[in-house]
PDB file of C-alpha atoms in Angstrom:
ATOM      1  CA  MET T 723      12.437   0.836   0.504  1.00  0.00           C
ATOM      2  CA  VAL T 724      10.551  -1.772  -1.511  1.00  0.00           C
ATOM      3  CA  ALA T 725       9.903  -0.808  -4.954  1.00  0.00           C
ATOM      4  CA  TYR T 726       6.027  -0.462  -5.349  1.00  0.00           C
ATOM      5  CA  GLU T 727       4.782  -0.883  -8.827  1.00  0.00           C
ATOM      6  CA  LYS T 728       1.170   0.716  -8.831  1.00  0.00           C
ATOM      7  CA  ARG T 729       1.050   4.308 -10.353  1.00  0.00           C
ATOM      8  CA  GLU T 730      -0.604   5.545  -7.082  1.00  0.00           C
ATOM      9  CA  PHE T 731       2.572   4.540  -5.072  1.00  0.00           C
ATOM     10  CA  LYS T 732       4.912   6.118  -7.758  1.00  0.00           C
ATOM     11  CA  LEU T 733       3.265   9.439  -7.063  1.00  0.00           C
ATOM     12  CA  ALA T 734       4.785   9.477  -3.491  1.00  0.00           C
ATOM     13  CA  TYR T 735       8.036  10.464  -5.367  1.00  0.00           C
ATOM     14  CA  SER T 736       6.858  12.686  -8.118  1.00  0.00           C
ATOM     15  CA  ASP T 737       5.794  16.062  -8.457  1.00  0.00           C
ATOM     16  CA  GLU T 738       2.211  14.986  -9.621  1.00  0.00           C
ATOM     17  CA  SER T 739      -0.642  16.279  -7.853  1.00  0.00           C
ATOM     18  CA  ILE T 740      -2.496  13.372  -5.959  1.00  0.00           C
ATOM     19  CA  PRO T 741      -5.367  12.653  -8.283  1.00  0.00           C
ATOM     20  CA  ASP T 742      -8.150  11.815  -5.665  1.00  0.00           C
ATOM     21  CA  GLN T 743      -9.686  13.967  -3.108  1.00  0.00           C
ATOM     22  CA  ASP T 744     -10.191  10.992  -1.046  1.00  0.00           C
ATOM     23  CA  TRP T 745      -6.646   9.757  -1.416  1.00  0.00           C
ATOM     24  CA  GLU T 746      -6.587   7.978   2.021  1.00  0.00           C
ATOM     25  CA  LEU T 747      -9.747   6.086   1.258  1.00  0.00           C
ATOM     26  CA  ALA T 748      -8.235   5.046  -2.139  1.00  0.00           C
ATOM     27  CA  LEU T 749      -5.004   3.694  -0.514  1.00  0.00           C
ATOM     28  CA  PHE T 750      -6.815   1.719   2.129  1.00  0.00           C
ATOM     29  CA  SER T 751      -9.463  -0.465   3.058  1.00  0.00           C
ATOM     30  CA  GLU T 752      -9.574  -2.942   6.098  1.00  0.00           C
ATOM     31  CA  GLU T 753      -8.953  -5.764   3.592  1.00  0.00           C
ATOM     32  CA  ASN T 754      -5.392  -4.345   2.952  1.00  0.00           C
ATOM     33  CA  ILE T 755      -4.177  -3.148   6.091  1.00  0.00           C
ATOM     34  CA  ASP T 756      -0.556  -4.347   5.060  1.00  0.00           C
ATOM     35  CA  ASN T 757      -0.344  -1.154   3.026  1.00  0.00           C
ATOM     36  CA  ILE T 758       0.398   0.556   6.449  1.00  0.00           C
ATOM     37  CA  PHE T 759       3.873  -0.593   6.256  1.00  0.00           C
ATOM     38  CA  MET T 760       4.338   1.023   2.630  1.00  0.00           C
ATOM     39  CA  ILE T 761       2.999   4.442   3.962  1.00  0.00           C
ATOM     40  CA  CYS T 762       5.314   4.522   6.982  1.00  0.00           C
ATOM     41  CA  GLU T 763       8.297   3.802   4.447  1.00  0.00           C
ATOM     42  CA  PHE T 764       7.006   7.104   2.590  1.00  0.00           C
ATOM     43  CA  ILE T 765       6.739   8.931   5.479  1.00  0.00           C
ATOM     44  CA  GLU T 766      10.146   7.697   6.983  1.00  0.00           C
ATOM     45  CA  ASP T 767      11.831   8.420   3.715  1.00  0.00           C
ATOM     46  CA  GLU T 768      13.339  12.014   3.350  1.00  0.00           C
ATOM     47  CA  LYS T 769      13.188  11.727  -0.559  1.00  0.00           C
ATOM     48  CA  CYS T 770       9.341  11.471  -0.336  1.00  0.00           C
ATOM     49  CA  SER T 771       8.201  14.937  -0.565  1.00  0.00           C
ATOM     50  CA  LYS T 772       4.275  13.644  -0.107  1.00  0.00           C
ATOM     51  CA  LYS T 773       4.179  14.027   3.606  1.00  0.00           C
ATOM     52  CA  SER T 774       0.471  14.011   3.211  1.00  0.00           C
ATOM     53  CA  PHE T 775       0.615  10.224   3.213  1.00  0.00           C
ATOM     54  CA  PHE T 776       0.547  10.598   7.079  1.00  0.00           C
ATOM     55  CA  GLY T 777      -3.118  11.099   7.298  1.00  0.00           C
ATOM     56  CA  THR T 778      -3.831   7.794   5.810  1.00  0.00           C
ATOM     57  CA  LEU T 779      -2.532   5.935   8.992  1.00  0.00           C
ATOM     58  CA  TYR T 780      -5.191   7.846  11.025  1.00  0.00           C
ATOM     59  CA  VAL T 781      -8.034   7.311   8.538  1.00  0.00           C
ATOM     60  CA  LEU T 782      -7.217   3.549   8.552  1.00  0.00           C
ATOM     61  CA  THR T 783      -6.951   3.254  12.099  1.00  0.00           C
ATOM     62  CA  GLY T 784     -10.171   5.150  12.618  1.00  0.00           C
ATOM     63  CA  ASP T 785     -12.166   3.100  10.033  1.00  0.00           C
ATOM     64  CA  VAL T 786     -10.906  -0.184  11.636  1.00  0.00           C
ATOM     65  CA  ILE T 787     -11.820   0.813  14.910  1.00  0.00           C
ATOM     66  CA  THR T 788     -15.158   2.114  13.813  1.00  0.00           C
ATOM     67  CA  SER T 789     -15.963  -1.280  11.964  1.00  0.00           C
ATOM     68  CA  ASN T 790     -16.001  -3.282  15.207  1.00  0.00           C
ATOM     69  CA  ASN T 791     -14.544  -6.042  13.106  1.00  0.00           C
ATOM     70  CA  GLN T 792     -12.506  -8.102  15.137  1.00  0.00           C
ATOM     71  CA  LYS T 793     -10.458  -9.802  12.471  1.00  0.00           C
ATOM     72  CA  TYR T 794      -9.520  -6.244  11.062  1.00  0.00           C
ATOM     73  CA  ILE T 795      -8.666  -4.850  14.669  1.00  0.00           C
ATOM     74  CA  SER T 796      -6.361  -8.047  15.091  1.00  0.00           C
ATOM     75  CA  GLN T 797      -4.808  -7.372  11.998  1.00  0.00           C
ATOM     76  CA  LEU T 798      -4.091  -3.955  12.782  1.00  0.00           C
ATOM     77  CA  THR T 799      -3.015  -4.775  16.188  1.00  0.00           C
ATOM     78  CA  ARG T 800      -0.562  -7.308  14.860  1.00  0.00           C
ATOM     79  CA  ALA T 801       0.848  -4.844  12.169  1.00  0.00           C
ATOM     80  CA  ILE T 802       1.532  -2.264  14.804  1.00  0.00           C
ATOM     81  CA  ILE T 803       3.595  -4.723  16.816  1.00  0.00           C
ATOM     82  CA  GLU T 804       5.693  -5.681  13.716  1.00  0.00           C
ATOM     83  CA  MET T 805       6.303  -2.085  12.853  1.00  0.00           C
ATOM     84  CA  LYS T 806       7.436  -0.817  16.684  1.00  0.00           C
ATOM     85  CA  PRO T 807      10.942  -1.815  16.000  1.00  0.00           C
ATOM     86  CA  LEU T 808      11.154  -1.049  12.373  1.00  0.00           C
ATOM     87  CA  PHE T 809      10.311   2.454  12.132  1.00  0.00           C
ATOM     88  CA  LYS T 810      12.102   5.488  14.276  1.00  0.00           C
ATOM     89  CA  SER T 811      10.051   8.661  12.946  1.00  0.00           C
ATOM     90  CA  GLN T 812       8.506  10.612  15.688  1.00  0.00           C
ATOM     91  CA  SER T 813       5.277  10.695  13.590  1.00  0.00           C
ATOM     92  CA  ILE T 814       4.863   7.236  13.189  1.00  0.00           C
ATOM     93  CA  ILE T 815       6.067   6.442  16.854  1.00  0.00           C
ATOM     94  CA  LYS T 816       3.065   8.896  18.161  1.00  0.00           C
ATOM     95  CA  TRP T 817       0.501   7.286  15.641  1.00  0.00           C
ATOM     96  CA  ILE T 818       1.524   3.756  16.949  1.00  0.00           C
ATOM     97  CA  LYS T 819       0.973   5.178  20.421  1.00  0.00           C
ATOM     98  CA  ARG T 820      -2.353   6.833  19.848  1.00  0.00           C
ATOM     99  CA  SER T 821      -3.380   3.663  17.994  1.00  0.00           C
ATOM    100  CA  GLU T 822      -2.820   1.472  20.634  1.00  0.00           C
ATOM    101  CA  LYS T 823      -4.646   3.840  23.024  1.00  0.00           C
ATOM    102  CA  LEU T 824      -7.589   3.989  20.644  1.00  0.00           C
ATOM    103  CA  ILE T 825      -7.672   0.161  20.209  1.00  0.00           C
ATOM    104  CA  GLU T 826      -7.883  -0.271  23.956  1.00  0.00           C
ATOM    105  CA  LYS T 827     -10.378   2.215  24.354  1.00  0.00           C
ATOM    106  CA  SER T 828     -12.366   2.556  21.286  1.00  0.00           C
ATOM    107  CA  GLU T 829     -15.174   4.790  22.972  1.00  0.00           C
ATOM    108  CA  THR T 830     -12.496   7.616  22.609  1.00  0.00           C
ATOM    109  CA  TYR T 831     -12.793   7.659  19.038  1.00  0.00           C
ATOM    110  CA  SER T 832     -13.485  10.937  17.108  1.00  0.00           C
ATOM    111  CA  TYR T 833     -13.858  11.703  13.660  1.00  0.00           C
ATOM    112  CA  GLU T 834     -11.973  15.235  14.212  1.00  0.00           C
ATOM    113  CA  TYR T 835      -8.857  13.472  15.114  1.00  0.00           C
ATOM    114  CA  TRP T 836      -9.228  10.001  13.240  1.00  0.00           C
ATOM    115  CA  GLY T 837     -11.321  10.843  10.046  1.00  0.00           C
ATOM    116  CA  LEU T 838     -10.455  12.498   6.592  1.00  0.00           C
ATOM    117  CA  ASN T 839      -8.575  15.863   7.249  1.00  0.00           C
ATOM    118  CA  SER T 840      -7.974  15.004  10.748  1.00  0.00           C
ATOM    119  CA  ARG T 841      -7.211  17.865  13.112  1.00  0.00           C
ATOM    120  CA  TYR T 842      -4.335  15.964  14.547  1.00  0.00           C
ATOM    121  CA  VAL T 843      -2.663  15.337  11.366  1.00  0.00           C
ATOM    122  CA  TYR T 844      -3.110  18.717  10.280  1.00  0.00           C
ATOM    123  CA  LYS T 845      -1.262  20.205  13.172  1.00  0.00           C
ATOM    124  CA  GLN T 846       1.628  17.720  12.950  1.00  0.00           C
ATOM    125  CA  LEU T 847       2.246  18.604   9.528  1.00  0.00           C
ATOM    126  CA  THR T 848       1.952  22.223   9.787  1.00  0.00           C
ATOM    127  CA  LYS T 849       4.357  21.863  12.996  1.00  0.00           C
ATOM    128  CA  ASN T 850       6.560  20.242  10.951  1.00  0.00           C
ATOM    129  CA  ASP T 851       6.991  22.557   8.158  1.00  0.00           C
ATOM    130  CA  GLN T 852       7.825  25.296  10.465  1.00  0.00           C
TER     131      GLN T 852
END
């Protein structure tokens, strides 16, 4: 696990509440797609109690796709290719597969499943808590 210095990243391992209601938007913008790797490390790390970080992956993917910016879409595609052999979490593997499909067919984008408070993410988080 890489040691991240920013306060926001330290929150992943603390008992503190997440400080911003739009946490997903605070972590990402199209310009810092590399944060995907950090988020995936948090998700895969059993010591990280904040599994809500999972939703940030969907928000970023949705934002990149709806931007129609080929530079950002290419960066996301490269990041996903690099990530495939690195992460074993079923949640991350599913996100990678779903993201690849969305990149291929951007017309299938739905805010309900790729935006803030994604239905898909909520279902996955509650399913994993049972």
